[in-house]
CSV table of C-alpha atoms in Angstrom, one decimal:
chain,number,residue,atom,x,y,z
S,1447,UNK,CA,0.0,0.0,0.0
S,1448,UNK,CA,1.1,3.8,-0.7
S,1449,UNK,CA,0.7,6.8,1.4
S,1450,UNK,CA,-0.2,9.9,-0.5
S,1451,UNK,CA,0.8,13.3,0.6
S,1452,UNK,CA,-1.9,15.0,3.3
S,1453,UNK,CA,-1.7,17.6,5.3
S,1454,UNK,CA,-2.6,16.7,9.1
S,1455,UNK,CA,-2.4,19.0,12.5
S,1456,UNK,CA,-0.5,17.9,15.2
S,1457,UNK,CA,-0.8,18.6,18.6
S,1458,UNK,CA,1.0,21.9,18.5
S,1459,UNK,CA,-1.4,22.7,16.1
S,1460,UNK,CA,1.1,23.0,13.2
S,1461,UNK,CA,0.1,21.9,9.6
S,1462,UNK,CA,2.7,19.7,8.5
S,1463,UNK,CA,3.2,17.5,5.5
S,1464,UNK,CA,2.3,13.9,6.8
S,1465,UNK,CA,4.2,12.2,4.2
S,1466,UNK,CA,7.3,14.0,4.9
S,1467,UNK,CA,6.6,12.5,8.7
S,1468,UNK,CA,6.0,9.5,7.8
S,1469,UNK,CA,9.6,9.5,5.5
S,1470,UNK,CA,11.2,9.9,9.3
S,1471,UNK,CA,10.4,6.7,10.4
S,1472,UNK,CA,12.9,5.0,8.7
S,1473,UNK,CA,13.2,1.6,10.8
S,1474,UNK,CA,11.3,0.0,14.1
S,1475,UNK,CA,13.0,-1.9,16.8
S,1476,UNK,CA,11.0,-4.2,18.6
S,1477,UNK,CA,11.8,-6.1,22.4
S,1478,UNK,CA,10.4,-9.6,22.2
S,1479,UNK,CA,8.8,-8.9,25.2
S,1480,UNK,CA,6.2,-6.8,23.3
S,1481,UNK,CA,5.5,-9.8,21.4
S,1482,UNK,CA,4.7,-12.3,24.2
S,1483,UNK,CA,2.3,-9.3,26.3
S,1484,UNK,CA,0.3,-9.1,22.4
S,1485,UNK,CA,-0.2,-12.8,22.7
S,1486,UNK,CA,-1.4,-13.0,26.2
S,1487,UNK,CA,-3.8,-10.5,25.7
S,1488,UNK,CA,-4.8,-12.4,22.5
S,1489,UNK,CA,-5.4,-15.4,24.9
S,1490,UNK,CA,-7.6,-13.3,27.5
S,1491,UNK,CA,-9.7,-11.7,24.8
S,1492,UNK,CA,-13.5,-12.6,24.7
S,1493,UNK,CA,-15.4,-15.3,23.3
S,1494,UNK,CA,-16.7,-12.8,20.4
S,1495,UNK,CA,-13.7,-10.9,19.3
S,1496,UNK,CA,-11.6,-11.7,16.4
S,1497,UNK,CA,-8.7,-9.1,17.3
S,1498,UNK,CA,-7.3,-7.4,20.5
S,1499,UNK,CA,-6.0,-3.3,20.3
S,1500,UNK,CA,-4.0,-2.0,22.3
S,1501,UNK,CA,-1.1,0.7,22.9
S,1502,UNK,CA,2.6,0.9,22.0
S,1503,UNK,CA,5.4,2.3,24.1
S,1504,UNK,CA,8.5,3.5,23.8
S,1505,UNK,CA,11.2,6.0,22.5
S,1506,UNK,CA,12.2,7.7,19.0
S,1507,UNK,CA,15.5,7.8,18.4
S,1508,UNK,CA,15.9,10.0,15.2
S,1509,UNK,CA,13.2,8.2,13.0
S,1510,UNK,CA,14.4,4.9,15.1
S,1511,UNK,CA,11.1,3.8,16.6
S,1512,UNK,CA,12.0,1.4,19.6
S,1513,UNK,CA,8.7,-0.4,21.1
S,1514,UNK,CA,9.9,-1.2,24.3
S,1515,UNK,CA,6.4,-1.7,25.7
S,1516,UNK,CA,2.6,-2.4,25.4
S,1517,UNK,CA,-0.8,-2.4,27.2
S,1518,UNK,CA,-3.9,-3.7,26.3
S,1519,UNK,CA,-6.8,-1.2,25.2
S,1520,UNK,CA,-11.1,-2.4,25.5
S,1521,UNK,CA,-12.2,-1.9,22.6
S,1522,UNK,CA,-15.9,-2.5,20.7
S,1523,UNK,CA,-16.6,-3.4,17.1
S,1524,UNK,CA,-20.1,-2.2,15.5
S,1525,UNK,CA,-20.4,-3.0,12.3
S,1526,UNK,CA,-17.8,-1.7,10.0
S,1527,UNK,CA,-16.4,0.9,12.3
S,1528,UNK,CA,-14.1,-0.1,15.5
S,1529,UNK,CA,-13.8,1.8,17.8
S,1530,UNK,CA,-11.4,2.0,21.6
S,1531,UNK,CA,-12.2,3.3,25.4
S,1532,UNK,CA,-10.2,6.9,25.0
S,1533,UNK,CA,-10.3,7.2,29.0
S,1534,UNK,CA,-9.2,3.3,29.8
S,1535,UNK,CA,-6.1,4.4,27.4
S,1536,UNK,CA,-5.1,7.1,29.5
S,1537,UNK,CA,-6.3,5.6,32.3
S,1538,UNK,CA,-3.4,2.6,31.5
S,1539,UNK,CA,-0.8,5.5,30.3
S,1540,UNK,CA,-0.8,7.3,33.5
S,1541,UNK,CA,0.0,4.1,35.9
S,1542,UNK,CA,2.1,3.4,33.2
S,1543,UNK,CA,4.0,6.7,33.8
S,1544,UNK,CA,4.7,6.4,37.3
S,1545,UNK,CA,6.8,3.3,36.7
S,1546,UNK,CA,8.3,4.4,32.9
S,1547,UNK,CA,8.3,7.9,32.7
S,1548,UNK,CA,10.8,7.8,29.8
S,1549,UNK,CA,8.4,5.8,27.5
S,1550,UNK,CA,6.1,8.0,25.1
S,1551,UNK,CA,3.2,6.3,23.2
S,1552,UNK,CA,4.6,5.3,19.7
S,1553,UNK,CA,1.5,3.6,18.3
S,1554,UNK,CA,-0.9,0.7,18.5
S,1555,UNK,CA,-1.2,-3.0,17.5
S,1556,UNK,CA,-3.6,-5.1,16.6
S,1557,UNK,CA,-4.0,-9.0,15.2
S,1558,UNK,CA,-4.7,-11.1,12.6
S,1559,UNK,CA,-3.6,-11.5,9.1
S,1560,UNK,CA,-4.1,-7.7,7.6
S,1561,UNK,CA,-4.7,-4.4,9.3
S,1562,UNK,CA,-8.7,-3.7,8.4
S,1563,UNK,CA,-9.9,-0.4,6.6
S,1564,UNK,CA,-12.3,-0.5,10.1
S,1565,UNK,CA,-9.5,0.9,12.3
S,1566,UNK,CA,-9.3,4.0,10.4
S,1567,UNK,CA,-11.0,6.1,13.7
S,1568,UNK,CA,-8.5,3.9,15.7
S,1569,UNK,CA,-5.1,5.2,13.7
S,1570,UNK,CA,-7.0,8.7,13.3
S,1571,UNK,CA,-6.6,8.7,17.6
S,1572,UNK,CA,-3.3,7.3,17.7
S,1573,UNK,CA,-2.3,10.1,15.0
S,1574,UNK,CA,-3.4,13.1,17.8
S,1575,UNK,CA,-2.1,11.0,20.8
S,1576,UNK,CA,1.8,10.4,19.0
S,1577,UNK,CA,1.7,13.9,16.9
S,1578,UNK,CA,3.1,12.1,14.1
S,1579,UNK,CA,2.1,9.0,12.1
S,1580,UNK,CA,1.8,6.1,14.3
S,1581,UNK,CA,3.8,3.0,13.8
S,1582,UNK,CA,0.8,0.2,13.5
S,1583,UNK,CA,2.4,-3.5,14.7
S,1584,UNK,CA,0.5,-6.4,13.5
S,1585,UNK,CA,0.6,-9.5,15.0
S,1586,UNK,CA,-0.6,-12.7,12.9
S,1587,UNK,CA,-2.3,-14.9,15.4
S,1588,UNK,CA,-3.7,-17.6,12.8
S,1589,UNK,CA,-0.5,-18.0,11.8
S,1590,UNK,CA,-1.0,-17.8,8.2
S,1591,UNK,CA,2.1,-18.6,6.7
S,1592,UNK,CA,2.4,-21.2,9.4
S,1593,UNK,CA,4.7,-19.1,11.3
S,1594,UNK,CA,3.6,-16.3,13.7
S,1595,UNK,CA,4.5,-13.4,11.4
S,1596,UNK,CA,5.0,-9.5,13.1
S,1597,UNK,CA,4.8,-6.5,10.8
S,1598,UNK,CA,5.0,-3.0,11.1
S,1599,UNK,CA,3.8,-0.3,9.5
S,1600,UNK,CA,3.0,3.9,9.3
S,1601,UNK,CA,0.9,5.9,7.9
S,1602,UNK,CA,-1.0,9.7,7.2
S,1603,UNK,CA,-4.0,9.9,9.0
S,1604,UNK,CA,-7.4,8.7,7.4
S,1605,UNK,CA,-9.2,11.5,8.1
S,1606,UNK,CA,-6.3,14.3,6.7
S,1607,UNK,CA,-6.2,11.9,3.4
S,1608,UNK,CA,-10.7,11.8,3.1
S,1609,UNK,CA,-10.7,15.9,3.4
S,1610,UNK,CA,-7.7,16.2,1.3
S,1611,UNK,CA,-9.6,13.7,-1.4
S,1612,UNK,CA,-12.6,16.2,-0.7
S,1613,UNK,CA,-10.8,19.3,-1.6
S,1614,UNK,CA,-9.2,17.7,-4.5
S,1615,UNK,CA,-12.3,16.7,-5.9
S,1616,UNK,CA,-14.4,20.0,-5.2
S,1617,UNK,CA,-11.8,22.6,-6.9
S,1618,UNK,CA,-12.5,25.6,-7.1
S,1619,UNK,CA,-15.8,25.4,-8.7
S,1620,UNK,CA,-18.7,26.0,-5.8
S,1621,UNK,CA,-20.5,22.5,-5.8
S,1622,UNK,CA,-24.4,22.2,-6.5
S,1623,UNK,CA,-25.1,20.2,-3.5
S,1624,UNK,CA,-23.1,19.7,-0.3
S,1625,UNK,CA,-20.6,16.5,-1.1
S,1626,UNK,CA,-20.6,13.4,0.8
S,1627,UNK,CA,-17.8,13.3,3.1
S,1628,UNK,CA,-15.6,10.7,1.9
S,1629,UNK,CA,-15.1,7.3,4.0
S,1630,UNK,CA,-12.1,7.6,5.8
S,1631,UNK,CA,-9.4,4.4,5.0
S,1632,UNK,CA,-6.0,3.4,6.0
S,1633,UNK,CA,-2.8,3.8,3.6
S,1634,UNK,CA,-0.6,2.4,5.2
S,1635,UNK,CA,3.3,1.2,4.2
S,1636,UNK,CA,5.4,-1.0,5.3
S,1637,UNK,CA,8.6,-0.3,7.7
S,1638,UNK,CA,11.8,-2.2,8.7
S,1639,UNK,CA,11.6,-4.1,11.7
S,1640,UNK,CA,13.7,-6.3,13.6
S,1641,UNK,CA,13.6,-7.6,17.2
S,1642,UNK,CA,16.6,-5.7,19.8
S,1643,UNK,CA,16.6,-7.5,23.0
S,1644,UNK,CA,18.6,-5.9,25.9
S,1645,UNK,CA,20.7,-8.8,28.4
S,1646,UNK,CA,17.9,-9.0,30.7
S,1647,UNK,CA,15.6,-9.9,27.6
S,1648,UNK,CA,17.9,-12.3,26.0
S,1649,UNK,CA,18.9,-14.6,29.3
S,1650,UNK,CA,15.0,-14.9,29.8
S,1651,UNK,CA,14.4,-15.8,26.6
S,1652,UNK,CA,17.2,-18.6,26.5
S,1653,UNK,CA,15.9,-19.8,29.7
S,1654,UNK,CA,12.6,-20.4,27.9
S,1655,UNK,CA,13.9,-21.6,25.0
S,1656,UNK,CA,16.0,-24.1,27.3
S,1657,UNK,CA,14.1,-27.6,28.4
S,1658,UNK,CA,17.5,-28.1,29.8
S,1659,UNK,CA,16.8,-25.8,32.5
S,1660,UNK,CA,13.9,-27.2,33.7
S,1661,UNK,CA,12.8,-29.5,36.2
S,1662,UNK,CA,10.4,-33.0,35.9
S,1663,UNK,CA,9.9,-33.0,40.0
S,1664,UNK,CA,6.8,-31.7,41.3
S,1665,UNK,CA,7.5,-28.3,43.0
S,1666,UNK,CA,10.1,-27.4,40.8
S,1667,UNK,CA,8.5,-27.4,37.4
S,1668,UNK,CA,9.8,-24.7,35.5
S,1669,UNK,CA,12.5,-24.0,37.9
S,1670,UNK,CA,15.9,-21.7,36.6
S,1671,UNK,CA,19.0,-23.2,36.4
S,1672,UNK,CA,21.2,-23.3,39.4
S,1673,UNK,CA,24.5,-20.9,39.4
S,1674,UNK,CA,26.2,-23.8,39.3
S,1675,UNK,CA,24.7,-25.6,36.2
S,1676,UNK,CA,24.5,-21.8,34.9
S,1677,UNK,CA,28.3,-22.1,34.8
S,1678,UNK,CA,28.7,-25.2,33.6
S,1679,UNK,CA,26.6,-24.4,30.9
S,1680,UNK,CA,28.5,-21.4,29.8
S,1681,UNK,CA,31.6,-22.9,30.4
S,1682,UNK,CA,30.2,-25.6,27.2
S,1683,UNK,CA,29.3,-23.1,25.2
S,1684,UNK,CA,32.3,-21.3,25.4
S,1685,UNK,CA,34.7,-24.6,24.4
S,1686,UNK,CA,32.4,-25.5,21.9
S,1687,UNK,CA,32.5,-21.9,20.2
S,1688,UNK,CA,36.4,-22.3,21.0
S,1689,UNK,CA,36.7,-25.4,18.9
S,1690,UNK,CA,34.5,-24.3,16.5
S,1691,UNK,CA,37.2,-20.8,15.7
S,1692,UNK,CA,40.0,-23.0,16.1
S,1693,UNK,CA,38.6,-25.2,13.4
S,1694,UNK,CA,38.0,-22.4,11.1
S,1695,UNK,CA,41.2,-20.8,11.4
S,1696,UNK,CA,43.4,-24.3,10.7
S,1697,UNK,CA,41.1,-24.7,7.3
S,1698,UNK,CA,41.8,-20.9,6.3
S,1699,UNK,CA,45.8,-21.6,6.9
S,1700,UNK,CA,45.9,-25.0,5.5
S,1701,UNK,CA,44.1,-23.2,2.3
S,1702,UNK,CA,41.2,-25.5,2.9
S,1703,UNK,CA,38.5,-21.9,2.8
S,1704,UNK,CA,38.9,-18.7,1.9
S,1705,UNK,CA,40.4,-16.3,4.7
S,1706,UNK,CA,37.3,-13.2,5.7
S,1707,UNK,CA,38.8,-10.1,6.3
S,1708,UNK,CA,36.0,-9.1,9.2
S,1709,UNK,CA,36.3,-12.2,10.5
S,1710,UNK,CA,40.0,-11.9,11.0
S,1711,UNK,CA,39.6,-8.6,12.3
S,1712,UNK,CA,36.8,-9.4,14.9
S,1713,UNK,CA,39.4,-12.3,16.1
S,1714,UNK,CA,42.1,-9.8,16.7
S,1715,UNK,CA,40.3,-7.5,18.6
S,1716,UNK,CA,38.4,-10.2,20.4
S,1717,UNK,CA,42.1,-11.2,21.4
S,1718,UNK,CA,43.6,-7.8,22.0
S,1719,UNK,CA,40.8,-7.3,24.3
S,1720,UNK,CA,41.8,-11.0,26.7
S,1721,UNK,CA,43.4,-9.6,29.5
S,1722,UNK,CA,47.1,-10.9,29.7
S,1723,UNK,CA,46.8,-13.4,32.5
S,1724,UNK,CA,49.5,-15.9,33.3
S,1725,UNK,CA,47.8,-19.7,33.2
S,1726,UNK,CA,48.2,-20.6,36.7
S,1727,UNK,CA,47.4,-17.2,38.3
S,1728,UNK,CA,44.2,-17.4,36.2
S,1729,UNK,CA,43.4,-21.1,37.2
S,1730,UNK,CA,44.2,-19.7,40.8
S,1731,UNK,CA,41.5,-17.0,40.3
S,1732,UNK,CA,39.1,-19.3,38.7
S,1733,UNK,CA,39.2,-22.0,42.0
S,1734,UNK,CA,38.7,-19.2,44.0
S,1735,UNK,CA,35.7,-18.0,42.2
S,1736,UNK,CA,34.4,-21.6,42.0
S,1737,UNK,CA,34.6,-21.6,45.3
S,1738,UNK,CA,32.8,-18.0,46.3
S,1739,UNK,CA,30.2,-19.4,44.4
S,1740,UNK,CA,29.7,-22.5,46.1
S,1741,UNK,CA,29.9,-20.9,49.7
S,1742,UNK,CA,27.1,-18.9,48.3
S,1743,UNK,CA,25.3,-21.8,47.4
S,1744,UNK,CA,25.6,-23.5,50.8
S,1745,UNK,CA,24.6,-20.4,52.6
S,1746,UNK,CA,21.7,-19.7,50.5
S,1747,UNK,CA,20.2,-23.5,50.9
S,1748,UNK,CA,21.3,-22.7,54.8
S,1749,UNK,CA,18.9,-19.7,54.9
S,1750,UNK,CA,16.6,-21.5,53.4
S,1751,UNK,CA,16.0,-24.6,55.8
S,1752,UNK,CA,16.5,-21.9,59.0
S,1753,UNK,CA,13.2,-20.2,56.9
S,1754,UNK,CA,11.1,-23.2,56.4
S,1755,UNK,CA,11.8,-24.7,60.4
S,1756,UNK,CA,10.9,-21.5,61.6
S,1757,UNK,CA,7.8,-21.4,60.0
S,1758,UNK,CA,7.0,-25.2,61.4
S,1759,UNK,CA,8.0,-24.0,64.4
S,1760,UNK,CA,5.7,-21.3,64.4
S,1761,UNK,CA,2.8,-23.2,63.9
S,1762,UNK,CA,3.6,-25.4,66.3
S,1763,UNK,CA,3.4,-23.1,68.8
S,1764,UNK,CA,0.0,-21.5,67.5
């Protein structure tokens, strides 16, 4: 779909060019937790709805839109128009405030497999609310290319492209009889988007990509991994990515695969960046760290039985 040049008010109450806004947005970066909160509110939603709405959060850096955040919006749908509770959405912005003051509403999101021509008075209000065109997420929930697909998109407002249509179509010629306001619709574009997950993010999502790290016993299903296993893991990963570089770089010097320059040059600063450690004072500060860990370990499973015969105790004595 195309945008076509409109001219929309913003907040300030300048007439701007929404085109020319829309040009600003030139890529979207989205945290997978934004993802999962869509889907769980796609799980709540009632019997009779098809799609959830809702709000997106988070910053612009220079035309980089980066959703960080998102809460769900009630919303109705009567016949071809759809329409969302204005004062819930503040309502849900304000408490989101007090906790995030440094997120801004971006845009909105909805499901399914397109973006419908219905949400036009939805994007219209998410136009005023971000003062520039909106980035739209769409989440595909049926999974119509078998794969749960996320898009993004912007656009001019609906209601800025129907009265420029209007005046377009009038000229300057006085009309007989008063026109028919044209139905507003959605022209919306596509945008890049890829997924930017910061540390916290990514560990939580290993851990639930991991059936490793969880446990078959009842009263620990779903349990973390220990620090020590976390270690031990790591410490894997870390010889197998090892071997797998060391491999590499015996098949570039035995001719075996051509040598790539930025590979190279990521090994040599990867290298120049090891600290110079002599082997056995490193294997000394290793053991010691082992052994930190353990004592913490001990001492936390220590706290932990003192906790639970305490609380026996306790009600023996009530």
């Amino acid at each position: 779909m195309e945008t076509q040049p409109a001219q929309q008010s913003t907040k300030s109450g300048t007439v701007v060019d929404a085109t020319a806004l829309f040009a600003l947005t030139a890529k979207c970066k989205l945290h997978p937790v934004v993802v999962f909160s869509i889907l769980d509110h796609f799980s709540r939603r009632n019997e009779n709805q098809e799609r959830v709405v809702g709000t997106l959060l988070g910053v612009n850096n220079d035309g980089v839109i980066e959703i960080k955040n998102s809460y769900p919006v009630l919303h109705n749908e009567s016949g071809a128009l759809i329409g969302i509770d204005r004062e819930f959405h503040r309502s849900m912005f304000d408490l989101n405030q007090k906790a995030n003051r440094g997120e801004v509403i971006v845009g909105w999101y909805t499901t399914g497999s397109k973006v419908p021509d219905s949400a036009a008075a939805i994007h219209d209000f998410f136009w005023r609310e971000v003062g520039a065109p909106p980035v739209v997420l769409l989440v595909d929930t049926g999974l119509t290319n078998a794969k749960l697909d996320v898009s993004a998109f912007v656009g001019p407002s609906p209601s800025a492209l129907a009265a420029a249509a209007a005046a377009g179509s009038s000229g300057d010629a006085a009309p007989a009889a008063p026109a028919t306001p044209a139905k507003p619709t959605l022209s919306l574009s596509t945008v890049q988007l890829e997924f930017s997950a910061p540390k916290p993010e990514r560990l939580g999502l290993a851990a639930l990509s991991s059936t490793e790290g969880l446990r078959g016993t009842v009263g620990e299903e779903g349990a973390l991994l220990d620090d020590l296993d976390s270690v031990e893991r790591s410490m894997g990963k870390l010889i197998g990515l090892l071997d797998e570089v060391t491999a590499y770089v015996q098949r570039v010097i035995e001719g075996k695969e051509t040598p790539n320059v930025e590979v190279g040059r990521l090994l040599y600063d990867t290298l120049y960046s090891l600290p110079k450690v002599d082997a056995e004072q490193f294997e000394t500060l290793f053991s010691k760290q082992i052994q930190d860990l353990v004592m913490i370990v001990y001492l936390s499973k220590l706290t932990r039985t003192h906790l639970t015969l305490n609380e026996k105790l306790q009600s023996l004595v009530q």
